[in-house]
Coordinates of C-alpha atoms in Angstrom, one line a residue:
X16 CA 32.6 -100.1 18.3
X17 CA 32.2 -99.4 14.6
X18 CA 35.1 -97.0 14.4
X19 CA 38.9 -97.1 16.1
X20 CA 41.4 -94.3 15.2
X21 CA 38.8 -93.1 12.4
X22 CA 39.1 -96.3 10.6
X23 CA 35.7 -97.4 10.1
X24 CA 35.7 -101.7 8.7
X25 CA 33.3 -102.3 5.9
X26 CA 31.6 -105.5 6.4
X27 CA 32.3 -105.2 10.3
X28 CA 31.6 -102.3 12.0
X29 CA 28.1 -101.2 12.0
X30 CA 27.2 -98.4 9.9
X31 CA 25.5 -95.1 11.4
X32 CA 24.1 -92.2 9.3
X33 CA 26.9 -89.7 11.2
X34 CA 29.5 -92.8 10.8
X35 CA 28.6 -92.4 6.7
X36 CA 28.8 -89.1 6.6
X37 CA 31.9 -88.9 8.4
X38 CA 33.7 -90.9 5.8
X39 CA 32.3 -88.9 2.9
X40 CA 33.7 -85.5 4.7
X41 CA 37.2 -87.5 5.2
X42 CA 37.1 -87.8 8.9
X43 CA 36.9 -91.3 9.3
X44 CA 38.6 -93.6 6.4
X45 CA 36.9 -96.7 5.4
X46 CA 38.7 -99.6 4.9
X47 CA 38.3 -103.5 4.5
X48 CA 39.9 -105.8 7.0
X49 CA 41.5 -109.3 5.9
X50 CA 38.8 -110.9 7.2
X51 CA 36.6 -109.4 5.1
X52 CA 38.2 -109.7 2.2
X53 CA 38.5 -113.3 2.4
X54 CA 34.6 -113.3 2.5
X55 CA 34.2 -111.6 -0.5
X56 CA 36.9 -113.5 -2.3
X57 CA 35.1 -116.7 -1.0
X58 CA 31.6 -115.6 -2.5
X59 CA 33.8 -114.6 -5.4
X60 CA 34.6 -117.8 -6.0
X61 CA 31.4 -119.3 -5.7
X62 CA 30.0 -117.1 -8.5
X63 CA 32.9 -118.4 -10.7
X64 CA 32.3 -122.5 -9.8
X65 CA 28.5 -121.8 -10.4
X66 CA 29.5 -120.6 -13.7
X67 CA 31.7 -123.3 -14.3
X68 CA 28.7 -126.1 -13.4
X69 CA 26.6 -125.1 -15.7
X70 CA 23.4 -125.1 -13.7
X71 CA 20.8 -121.8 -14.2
X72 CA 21.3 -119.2 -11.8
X73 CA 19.6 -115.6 -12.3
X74 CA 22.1 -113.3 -12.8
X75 CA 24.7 -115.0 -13.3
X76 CA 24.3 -117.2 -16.2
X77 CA 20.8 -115.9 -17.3
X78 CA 19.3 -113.1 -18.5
X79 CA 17.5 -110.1 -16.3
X80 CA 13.9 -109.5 -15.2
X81 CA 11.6 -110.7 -18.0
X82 CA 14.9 -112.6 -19.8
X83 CA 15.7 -114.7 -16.2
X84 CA 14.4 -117.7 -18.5
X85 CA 17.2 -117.0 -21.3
X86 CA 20.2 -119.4 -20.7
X87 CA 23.5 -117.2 -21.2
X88 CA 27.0 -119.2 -22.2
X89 CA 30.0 -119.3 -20.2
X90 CA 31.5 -117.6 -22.6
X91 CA 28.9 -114.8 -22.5
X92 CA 28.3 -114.1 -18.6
X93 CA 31.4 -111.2 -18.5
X94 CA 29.7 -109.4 -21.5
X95 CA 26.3 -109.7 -20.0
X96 CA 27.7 -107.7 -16.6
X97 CA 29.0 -105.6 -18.9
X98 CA 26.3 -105.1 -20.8
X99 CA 23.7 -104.1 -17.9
X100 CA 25.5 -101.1 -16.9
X101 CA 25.2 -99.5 -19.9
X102 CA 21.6 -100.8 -20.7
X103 CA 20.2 -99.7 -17.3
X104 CA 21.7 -96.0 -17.6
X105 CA 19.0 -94.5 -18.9
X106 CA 18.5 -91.4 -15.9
X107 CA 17.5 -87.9 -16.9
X108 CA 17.3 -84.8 -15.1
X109 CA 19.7 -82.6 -13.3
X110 CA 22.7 -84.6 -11.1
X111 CA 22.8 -85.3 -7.7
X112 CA 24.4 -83.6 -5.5
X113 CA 28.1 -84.7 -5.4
X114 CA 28.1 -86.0 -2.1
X115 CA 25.0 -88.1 -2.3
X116 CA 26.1 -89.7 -5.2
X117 CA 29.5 -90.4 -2.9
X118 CA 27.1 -91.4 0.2
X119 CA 25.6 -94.2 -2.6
X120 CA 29.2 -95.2 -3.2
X121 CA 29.9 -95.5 0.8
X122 CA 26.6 -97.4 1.3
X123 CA 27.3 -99.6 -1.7
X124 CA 30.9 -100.7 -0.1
X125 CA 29.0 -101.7 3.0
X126 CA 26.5 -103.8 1.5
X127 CA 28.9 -105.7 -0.2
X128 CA 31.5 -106.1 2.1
X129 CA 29.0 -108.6 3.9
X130 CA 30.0 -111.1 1.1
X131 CA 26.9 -112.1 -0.2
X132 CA 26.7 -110.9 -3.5
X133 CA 30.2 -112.4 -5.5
X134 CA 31.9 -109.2 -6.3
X135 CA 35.3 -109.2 -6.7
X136 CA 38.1 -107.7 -4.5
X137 CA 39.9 -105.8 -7.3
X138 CA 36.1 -103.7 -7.8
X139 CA 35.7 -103.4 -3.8
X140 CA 39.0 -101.9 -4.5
X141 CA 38.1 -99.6 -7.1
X142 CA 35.0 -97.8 -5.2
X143 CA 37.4 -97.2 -2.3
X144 CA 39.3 -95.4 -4.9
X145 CA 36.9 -93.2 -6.0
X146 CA 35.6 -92.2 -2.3
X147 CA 39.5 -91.8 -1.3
X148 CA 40.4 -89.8 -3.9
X149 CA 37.1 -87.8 -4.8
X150 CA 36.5 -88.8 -7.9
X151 CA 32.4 -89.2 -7.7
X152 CA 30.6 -90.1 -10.8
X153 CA 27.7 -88.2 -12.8
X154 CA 24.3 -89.4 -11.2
X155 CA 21.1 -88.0 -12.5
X156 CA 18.4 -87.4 -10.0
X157 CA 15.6 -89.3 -12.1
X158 CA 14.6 -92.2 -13.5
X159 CA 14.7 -94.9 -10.3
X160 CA 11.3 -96.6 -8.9
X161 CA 13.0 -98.1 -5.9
X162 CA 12.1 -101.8 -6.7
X163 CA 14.6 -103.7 -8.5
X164 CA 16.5 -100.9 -6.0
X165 CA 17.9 -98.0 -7.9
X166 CA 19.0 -99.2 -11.3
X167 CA 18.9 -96.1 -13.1
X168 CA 21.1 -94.2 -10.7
X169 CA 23.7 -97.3 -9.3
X170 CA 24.4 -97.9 -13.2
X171 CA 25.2 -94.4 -13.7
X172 CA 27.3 -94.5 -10.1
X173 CA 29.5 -97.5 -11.9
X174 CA 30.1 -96.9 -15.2
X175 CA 33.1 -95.0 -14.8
X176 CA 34.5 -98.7 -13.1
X177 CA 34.5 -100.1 -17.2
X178 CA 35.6 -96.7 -18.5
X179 CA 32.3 -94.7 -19.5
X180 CA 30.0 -92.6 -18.0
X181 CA 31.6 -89.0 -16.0
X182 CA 32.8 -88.1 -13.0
X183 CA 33.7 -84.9 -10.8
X184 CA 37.4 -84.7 -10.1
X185 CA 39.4 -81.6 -8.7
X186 CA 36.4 -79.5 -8.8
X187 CA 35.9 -80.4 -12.8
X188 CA 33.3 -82.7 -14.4
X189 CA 35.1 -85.2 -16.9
X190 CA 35.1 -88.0 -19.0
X191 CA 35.8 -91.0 -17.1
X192 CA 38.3 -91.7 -19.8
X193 CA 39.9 -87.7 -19.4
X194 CA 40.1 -89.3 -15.7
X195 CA 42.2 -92.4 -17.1
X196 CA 44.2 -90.1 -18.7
X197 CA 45.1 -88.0 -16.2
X198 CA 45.8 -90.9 -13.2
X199 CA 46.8 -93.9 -15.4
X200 CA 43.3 -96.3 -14.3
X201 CA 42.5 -98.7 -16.8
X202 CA 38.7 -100.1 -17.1
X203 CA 37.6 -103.3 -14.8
X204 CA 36.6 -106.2 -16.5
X205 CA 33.9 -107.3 -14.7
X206 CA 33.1 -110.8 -14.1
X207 CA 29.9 -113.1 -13.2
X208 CA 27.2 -111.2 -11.4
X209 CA 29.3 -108.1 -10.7
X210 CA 27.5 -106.0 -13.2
X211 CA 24.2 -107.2 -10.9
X212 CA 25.7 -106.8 -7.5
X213 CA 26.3 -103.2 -8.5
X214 CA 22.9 -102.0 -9.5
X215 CA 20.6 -103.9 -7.7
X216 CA 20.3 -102.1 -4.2
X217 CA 18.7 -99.4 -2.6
X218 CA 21.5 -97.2 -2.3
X219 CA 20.2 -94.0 -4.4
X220 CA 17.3 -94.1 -1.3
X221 CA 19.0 -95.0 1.7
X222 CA 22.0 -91.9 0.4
X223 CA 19.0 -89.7 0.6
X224 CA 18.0 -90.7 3.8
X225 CA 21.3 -89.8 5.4
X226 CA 21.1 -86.6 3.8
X227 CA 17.4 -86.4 5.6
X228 CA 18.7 -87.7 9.0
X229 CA 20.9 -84.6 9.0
X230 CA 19.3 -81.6 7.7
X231 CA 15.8 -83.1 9.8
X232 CA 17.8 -83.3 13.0
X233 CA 19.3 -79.6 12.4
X234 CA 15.9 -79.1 11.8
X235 CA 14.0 -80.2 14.9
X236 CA 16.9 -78.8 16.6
X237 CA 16.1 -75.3 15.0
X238 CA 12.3 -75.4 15.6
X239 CA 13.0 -75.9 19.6
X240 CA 15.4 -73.3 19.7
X241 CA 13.5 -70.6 17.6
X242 CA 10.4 -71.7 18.7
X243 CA 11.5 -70.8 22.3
X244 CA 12.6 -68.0 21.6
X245 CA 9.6 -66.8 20.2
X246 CA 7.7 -67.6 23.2
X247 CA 9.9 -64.9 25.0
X248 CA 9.2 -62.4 22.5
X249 CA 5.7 -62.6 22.9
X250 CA 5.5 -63.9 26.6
X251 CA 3.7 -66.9 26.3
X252 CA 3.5 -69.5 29.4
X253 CA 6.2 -71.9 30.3
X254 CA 3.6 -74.4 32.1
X255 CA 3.1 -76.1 28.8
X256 CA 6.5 -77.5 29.4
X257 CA 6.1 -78.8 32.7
X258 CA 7.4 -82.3 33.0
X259 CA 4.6 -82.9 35.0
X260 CA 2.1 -82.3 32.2
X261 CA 4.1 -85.3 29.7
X262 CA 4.6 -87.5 32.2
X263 CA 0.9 -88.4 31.4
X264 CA 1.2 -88.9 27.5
X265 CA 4.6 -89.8 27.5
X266 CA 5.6 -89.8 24.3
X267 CA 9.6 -89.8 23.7
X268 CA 9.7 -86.7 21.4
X269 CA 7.2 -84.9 23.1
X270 CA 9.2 -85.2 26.7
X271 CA 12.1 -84.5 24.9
X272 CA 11.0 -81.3 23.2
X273 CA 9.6 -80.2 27.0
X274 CA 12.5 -80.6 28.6
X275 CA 14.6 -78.3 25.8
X276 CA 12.2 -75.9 25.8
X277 CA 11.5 -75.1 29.2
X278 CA 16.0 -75.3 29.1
X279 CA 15.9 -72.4 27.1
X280 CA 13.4 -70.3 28.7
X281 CA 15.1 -71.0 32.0
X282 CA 16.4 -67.9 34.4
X283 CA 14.2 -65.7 32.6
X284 CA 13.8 -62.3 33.4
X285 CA 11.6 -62.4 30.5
X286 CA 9.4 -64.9 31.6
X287 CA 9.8 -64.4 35.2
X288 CA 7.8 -60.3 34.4
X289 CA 4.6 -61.5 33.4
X290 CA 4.1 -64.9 35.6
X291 CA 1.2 -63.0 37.1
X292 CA -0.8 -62.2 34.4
X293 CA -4.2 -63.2 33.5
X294 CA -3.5 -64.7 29.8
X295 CA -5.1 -68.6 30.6
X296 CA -3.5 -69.8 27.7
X297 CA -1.7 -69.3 24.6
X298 CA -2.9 -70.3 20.5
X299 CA -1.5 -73.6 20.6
X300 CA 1.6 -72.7 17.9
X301 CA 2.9 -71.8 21.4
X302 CA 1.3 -74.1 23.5
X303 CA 1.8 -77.1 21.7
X304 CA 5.2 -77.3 20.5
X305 CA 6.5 -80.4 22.4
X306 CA 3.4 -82.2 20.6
X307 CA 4.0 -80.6 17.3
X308 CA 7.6 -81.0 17.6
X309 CA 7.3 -83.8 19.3
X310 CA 5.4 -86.0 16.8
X311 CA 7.8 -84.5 13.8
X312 CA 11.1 -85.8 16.4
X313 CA 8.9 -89.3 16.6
X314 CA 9.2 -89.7 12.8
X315 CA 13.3 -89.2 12.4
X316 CA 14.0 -91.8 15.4
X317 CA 11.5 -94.1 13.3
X318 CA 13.5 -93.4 9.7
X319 CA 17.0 -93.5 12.0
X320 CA 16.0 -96.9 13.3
X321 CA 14.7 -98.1 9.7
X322 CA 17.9 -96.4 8.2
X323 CA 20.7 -97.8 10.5
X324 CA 18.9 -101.5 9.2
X325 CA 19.0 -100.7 5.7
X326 CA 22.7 -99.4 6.0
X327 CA 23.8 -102.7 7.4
X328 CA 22.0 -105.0 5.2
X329 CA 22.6 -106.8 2.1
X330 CA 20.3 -105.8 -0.7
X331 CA 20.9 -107.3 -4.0
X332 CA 20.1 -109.8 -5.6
X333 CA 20.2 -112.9 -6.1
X334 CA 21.9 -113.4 -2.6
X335 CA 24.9 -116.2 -2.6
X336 CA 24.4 -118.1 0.7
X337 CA 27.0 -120.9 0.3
X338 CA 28.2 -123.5 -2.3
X339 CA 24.1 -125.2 -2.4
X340 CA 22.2 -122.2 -1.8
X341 CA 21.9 -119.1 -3.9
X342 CA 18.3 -117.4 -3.0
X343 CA 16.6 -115.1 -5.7
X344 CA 14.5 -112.4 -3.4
X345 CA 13.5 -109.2 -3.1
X346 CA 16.0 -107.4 -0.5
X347 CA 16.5 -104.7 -3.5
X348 CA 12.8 -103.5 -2.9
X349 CA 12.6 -99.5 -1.3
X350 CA 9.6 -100.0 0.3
X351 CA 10.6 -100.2 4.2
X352 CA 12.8 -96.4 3.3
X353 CA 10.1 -95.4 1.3
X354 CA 7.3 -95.5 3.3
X355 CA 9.6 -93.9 5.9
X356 CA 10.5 -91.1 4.1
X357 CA 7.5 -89.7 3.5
X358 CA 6.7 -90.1 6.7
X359 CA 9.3 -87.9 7.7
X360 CA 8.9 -86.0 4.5
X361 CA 5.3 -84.7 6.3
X362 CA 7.0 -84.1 9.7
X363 CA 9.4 -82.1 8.2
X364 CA 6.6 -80.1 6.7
X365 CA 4.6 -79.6 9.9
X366 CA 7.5 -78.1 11.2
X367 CA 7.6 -75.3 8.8
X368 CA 3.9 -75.4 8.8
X369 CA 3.9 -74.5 12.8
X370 CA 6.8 -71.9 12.3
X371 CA 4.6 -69.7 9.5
X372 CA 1.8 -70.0 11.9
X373 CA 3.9 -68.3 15.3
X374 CA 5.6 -65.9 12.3
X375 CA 1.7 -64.3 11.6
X376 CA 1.0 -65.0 15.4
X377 CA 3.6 -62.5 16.2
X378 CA 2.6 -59.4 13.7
X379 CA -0.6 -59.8 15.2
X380 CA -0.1 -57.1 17.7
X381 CA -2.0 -59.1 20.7
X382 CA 0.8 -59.5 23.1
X383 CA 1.5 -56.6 25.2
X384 CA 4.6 -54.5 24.1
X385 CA 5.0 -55.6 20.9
X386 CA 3.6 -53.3 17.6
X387 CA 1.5 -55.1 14.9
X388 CA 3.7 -56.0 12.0
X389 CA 6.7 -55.8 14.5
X390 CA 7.4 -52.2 13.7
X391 CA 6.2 -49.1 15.9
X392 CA 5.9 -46.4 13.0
X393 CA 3.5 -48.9 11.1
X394 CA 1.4 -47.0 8.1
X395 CA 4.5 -45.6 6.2
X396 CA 6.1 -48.8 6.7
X397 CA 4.5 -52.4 6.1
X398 CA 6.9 -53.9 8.6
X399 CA 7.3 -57.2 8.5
X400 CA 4.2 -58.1 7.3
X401 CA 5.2 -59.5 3.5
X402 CA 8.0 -61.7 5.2
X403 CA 5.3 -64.1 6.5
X404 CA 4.1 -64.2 2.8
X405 CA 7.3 -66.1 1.6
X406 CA 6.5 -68.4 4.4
X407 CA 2.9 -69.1 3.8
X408 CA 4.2 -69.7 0.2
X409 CA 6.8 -72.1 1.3
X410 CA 4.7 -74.0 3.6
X411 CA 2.1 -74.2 0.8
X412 CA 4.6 -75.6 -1.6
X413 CA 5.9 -78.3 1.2
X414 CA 2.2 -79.1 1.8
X415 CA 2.0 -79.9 -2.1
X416 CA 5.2 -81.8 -2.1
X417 CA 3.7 -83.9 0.7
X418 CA 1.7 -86.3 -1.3
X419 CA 3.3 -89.9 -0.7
X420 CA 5.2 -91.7 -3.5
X421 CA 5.2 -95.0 -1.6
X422 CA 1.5 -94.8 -2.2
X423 CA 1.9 -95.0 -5.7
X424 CA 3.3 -97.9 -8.0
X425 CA 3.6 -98.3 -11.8
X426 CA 4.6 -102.0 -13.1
X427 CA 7.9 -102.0 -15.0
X428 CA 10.3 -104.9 -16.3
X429 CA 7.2 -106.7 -19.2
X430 CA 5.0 -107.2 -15.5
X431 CA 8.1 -109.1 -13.7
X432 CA 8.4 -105.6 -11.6
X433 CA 4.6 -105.2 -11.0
X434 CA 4.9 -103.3 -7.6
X435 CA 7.9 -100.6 -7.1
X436 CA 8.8 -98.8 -4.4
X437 CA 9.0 -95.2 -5.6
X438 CA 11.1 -94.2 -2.9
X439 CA 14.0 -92.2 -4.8
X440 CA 11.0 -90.0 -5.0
X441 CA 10.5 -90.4 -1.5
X442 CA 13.7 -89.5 -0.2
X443 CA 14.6 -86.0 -2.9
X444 CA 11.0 -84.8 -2.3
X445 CA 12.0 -85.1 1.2
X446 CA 15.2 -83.0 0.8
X447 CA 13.3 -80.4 -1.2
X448 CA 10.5 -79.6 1.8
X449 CA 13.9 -80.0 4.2
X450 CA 14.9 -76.6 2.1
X451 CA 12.1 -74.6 2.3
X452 CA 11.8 -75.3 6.3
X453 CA 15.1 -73.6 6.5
X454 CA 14.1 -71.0 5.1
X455 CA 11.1 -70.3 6.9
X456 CA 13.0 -70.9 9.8
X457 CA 15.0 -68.1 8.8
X458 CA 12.1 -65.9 9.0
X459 CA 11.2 -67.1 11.9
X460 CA 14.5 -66.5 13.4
X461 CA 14.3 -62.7 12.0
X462 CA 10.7 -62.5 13.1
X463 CA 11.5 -63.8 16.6
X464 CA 14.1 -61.7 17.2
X465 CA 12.4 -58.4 16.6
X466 CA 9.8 -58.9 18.7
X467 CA 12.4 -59.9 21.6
X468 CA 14.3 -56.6 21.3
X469 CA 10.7 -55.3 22.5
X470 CA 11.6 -57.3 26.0
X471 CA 14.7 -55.2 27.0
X472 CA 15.9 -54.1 29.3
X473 CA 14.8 -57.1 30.6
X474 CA 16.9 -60.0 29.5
X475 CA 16.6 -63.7 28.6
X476 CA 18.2 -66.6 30.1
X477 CA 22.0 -67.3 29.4
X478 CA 20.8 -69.5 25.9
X479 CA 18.5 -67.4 23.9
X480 CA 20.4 -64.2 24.9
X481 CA 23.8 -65.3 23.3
X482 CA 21.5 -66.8 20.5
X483 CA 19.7 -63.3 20.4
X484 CA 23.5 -61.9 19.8
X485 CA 24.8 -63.7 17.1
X486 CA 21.3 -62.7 15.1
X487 CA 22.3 -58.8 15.7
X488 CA 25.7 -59.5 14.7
X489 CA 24.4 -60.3 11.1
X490 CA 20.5 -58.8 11.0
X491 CA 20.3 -55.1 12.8
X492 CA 17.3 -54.5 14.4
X493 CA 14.3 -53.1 12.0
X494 CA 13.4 -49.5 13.2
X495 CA 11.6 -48.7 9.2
X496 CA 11.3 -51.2 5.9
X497 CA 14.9 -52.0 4.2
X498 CA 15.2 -54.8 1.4
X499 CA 14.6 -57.5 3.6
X500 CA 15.2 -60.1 1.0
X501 CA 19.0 -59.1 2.1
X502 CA 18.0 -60.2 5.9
X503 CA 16.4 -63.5 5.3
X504 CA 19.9 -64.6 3.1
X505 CA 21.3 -63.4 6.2
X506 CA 19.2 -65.4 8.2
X507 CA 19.3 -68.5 5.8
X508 CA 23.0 -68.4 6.0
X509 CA 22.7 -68.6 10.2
X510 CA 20.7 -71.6 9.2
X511 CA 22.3 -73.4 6.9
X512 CA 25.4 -73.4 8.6
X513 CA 23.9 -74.1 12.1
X514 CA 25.8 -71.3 13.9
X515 CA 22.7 -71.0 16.1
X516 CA 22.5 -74.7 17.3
X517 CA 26.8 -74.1 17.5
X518 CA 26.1 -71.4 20.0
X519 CA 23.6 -73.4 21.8
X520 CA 25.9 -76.2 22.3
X521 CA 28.8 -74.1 23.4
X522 CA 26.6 -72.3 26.4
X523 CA 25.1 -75.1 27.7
X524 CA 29.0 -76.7 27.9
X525 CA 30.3 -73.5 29.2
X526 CA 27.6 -73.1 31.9
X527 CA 26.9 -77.1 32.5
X528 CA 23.4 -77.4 30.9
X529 CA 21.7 -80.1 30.5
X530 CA 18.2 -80.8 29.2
X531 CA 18.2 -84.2 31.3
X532 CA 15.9 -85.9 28.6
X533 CA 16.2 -89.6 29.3
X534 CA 15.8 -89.5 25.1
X535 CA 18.8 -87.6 24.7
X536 CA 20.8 -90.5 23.1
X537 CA 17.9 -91.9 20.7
X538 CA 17.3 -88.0 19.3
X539 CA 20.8 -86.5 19.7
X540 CA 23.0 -89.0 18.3
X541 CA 23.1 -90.5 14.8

């Protein structure tokens, strides 16, 4: 187990994306065992004898990237780690998120807790003080290309351990010496390699993959549920769903999207009124959900499985094996994340993609009880016809946002760099297309449940008709135009704080539900 009484052992226990962001919302502590700590103070002192010998290691007693040739003193090698922090914070742009820049911190204790990179204990020490007590430093959200890992934004994340740089503490953004001030820190002195070990990584990427892991699996979660309940409000065909049909292109998100689906439309009344009708088939925004979905679920088990590598790795550099053998690599390079995230950056797009196309599917007027535009007195009122607007808007701007930065690469570092990563681009471009999906699916959820009030009296299965509720408790129904810019921040909000996958959950425990995907494991849990 990687946790025990919320106690989570750096070095040890094997880091999840939920496990990480657990300990950056407080409810599991990380700490370092004994054991571990011996293996850091053991590659500590390894650092310290190679400095003492004499003989050229990169990093440690040479210079960086194009300088690895230029022999530094023994006299020199603290100022040197000192040095690189401040030389290699040179990021622009707006900050990151507070608790992505806590997430790199997290990730950053994990790595190094393996005791492969020569840190000392007192500095181990000093990160778990910042994540403990909140104190996260300043990290702007540009100026990384994912090869030597993130240097840009790791020096920025530990400056504030030699006194410079800022940091947000108590809901204020300060000096790191106002911080000094006000809890009596002084500044580390860092020693051999430190200054290395702490900006060579791919922490900035993998941070944002956490963050992608969650908001994608709220996501995909989302699209099944709306999407289902969209098929109710315009009475499209449960058969699609049949296990029967994925049993013969068995791919694991696909069955797993099935089997939710046809769990949500289940005990229908809805359903069960037009089984008899002569509609063959439906446009395949209906139809093809668990292959849509489906494919979008296949990319976040493959960045989860990619992640959970990455999260238990070692990736600096150079890498101190033993007392004879200190290996100058590559394990800082983003690529393996990078490629991954925009992988996942495009399934998160097709999700929104698919939602905007059952949003114009249902003010269409073609299914049978429900008005064009949603609305019955349609002429003096638009209906909701401008609300699928914002979405073809939003799923324009994802598809523009889709473009992958893995595939490009500009040498840095005098040629020494000549192929980066990009993959901090990777990962917040990601996150951006992650935003607009929710609100589309907003929409969606608005859209979705207009056209299911056309339904009653006949009702839905237990699922969708307490999901139904909690939408009226916040959206009334649409009888004539209003601002509906006021619904859709309504609807956002339902999103955002997943009240409607909340409800979901808390039926299907209350009546016994179960989707019985044999997937449930690989695309429920992370």
């Amino acid at each position: 187990m990687s946790t025990h009484n919320n106690i989570f052992h750096f070095g040890d226990g094997h880091l999840t994306a939920g496990i990480a962001m657990a300990i950056s919302e407080g409810s599991i502590q990380g700490k370092l065992s004994e054991s571990t700590r011996k293996k850091v103070r053991d590659s500590s002192a390894i650092v310290a004898n190679i400095v003492e010998k004499g003989d050229p290691v990169y990093g440690i007693n040479t210079g960086f990237g194009p300088l690895c040739t230029t022999k530094i003193s023994k006299s020199e090698t603290k100022i040197l780690q000192s040095n690189i922090l401040q030389s290699h914070s040179v990021g622009v742009g707006a900050p990151i998120d507070s608790d992505i820049a806590k997430l790199m911190m997290i990730l950053k204790v994990q790595s190094l807790a393996k005791g492969y990179s020569g840190i000392a204990e007192t500095t181990l020490d000093r990160i778990l003080w910042h994540i403990d007590h909140d104190a996260i430093p300043v990290v702007p959200s540009q100026g990384s290309v994912g090869a030597s890992g993130d240097l840009a934004p790791l020096s920025h994340l530990f400056l504030p351990l030699i006194g410079l740089g800022k940091v947000v503490y108590k809901g204020k953004t300060m000096t790191t010496a106002a911080l000094f001030k006000e809890t009596g820190l002084q500044p580390l002195d860092l020693g051999p390699k430190e200054g290395l070990a702490l900006i060579n990584g791919t922490q900035f990427i993998a941070a944002h993959a956490v963050k992608v892991i969650e908001k994608m699996h709220a996501c995909l979660s989302h699209a099944d549920i709306i999407g289902a309940m969209m098929i109710e409000g315009l009475q499209g065909s449960v058969k699609p769903f049949f296990s029967e049909l994925h049993q013969l292109r068995p791919f694991k998100g696909n069955i797993h999207v099935a089997n939710r689906i046809r769990l949500f439309l289940e005990d229908s009344e809805i359903m069960e009124n037009h089984i008899e009708c002569d509609r063959v088939q439906d446009p395949y925004s209906l139809r093809c959900m668990p292959q849509v979905h489906g494919a979008s679920r296949n990319a976040w088990l493959h960045l989860k499985e990619l992640l959970e590598i990455e999260l238990n790795s070692v990736t600096d550099n150079p890498i101190i094996i033993d007392e004879n053998l200190t290996i100058s690599g590559g394990s800082f390079h983003g690529q393996p994340l990078a490629m991954a995230l925009d992988y996942a950056c495009l399934a998160a797009s097709e999700i929104g993609n698919i939602a905007d196309r059952r949003i114009y599917l249902s003010l269409e007027g073609i299914s049978e009880g429900v008005p064009k535009l949603l609305m019955k007195d349609t002429g003096i009122n638009s209906g909701y016809m401008i609300l699928q607007y914002t979405t073809a808007a939003l799923a324009s701007e994802n598809k523009g946002l889709c473009f992958p930065s893995s595939a490009d690469s500009i040498p840095t570092s005098l040629g020494q760099e000549d192929h980066v990563s990009m993959g901090s681009i990777s990962g917040r471009k990601a996150l951006q297309v992650l935003d607009n999906v929710a609100k589309i699916q907003a929409i969606e959820l608005l859209t979705a449940a207009q056209a299911f009030e056309f339904r009653k009296p006949l009702k839905s299965g237990v699922i969708l008709d307490e999901v139904h509720k909690a939408v009226r408790k916040k959206v009334a129904f649409a009888e004539k135009d209003r601002v509906f810019a006021d619904d859709i921040e309504k609807g956002i909000a339902l999103i955002k704080d997943r009240t409607i996958i909340r409800i979901v959950q808390k039926v299907m425990k209350k009546h016994t539900l179960s989707a019985n995907s044999p997937f449930e494991a690989e695309f429920e849990v992370y």
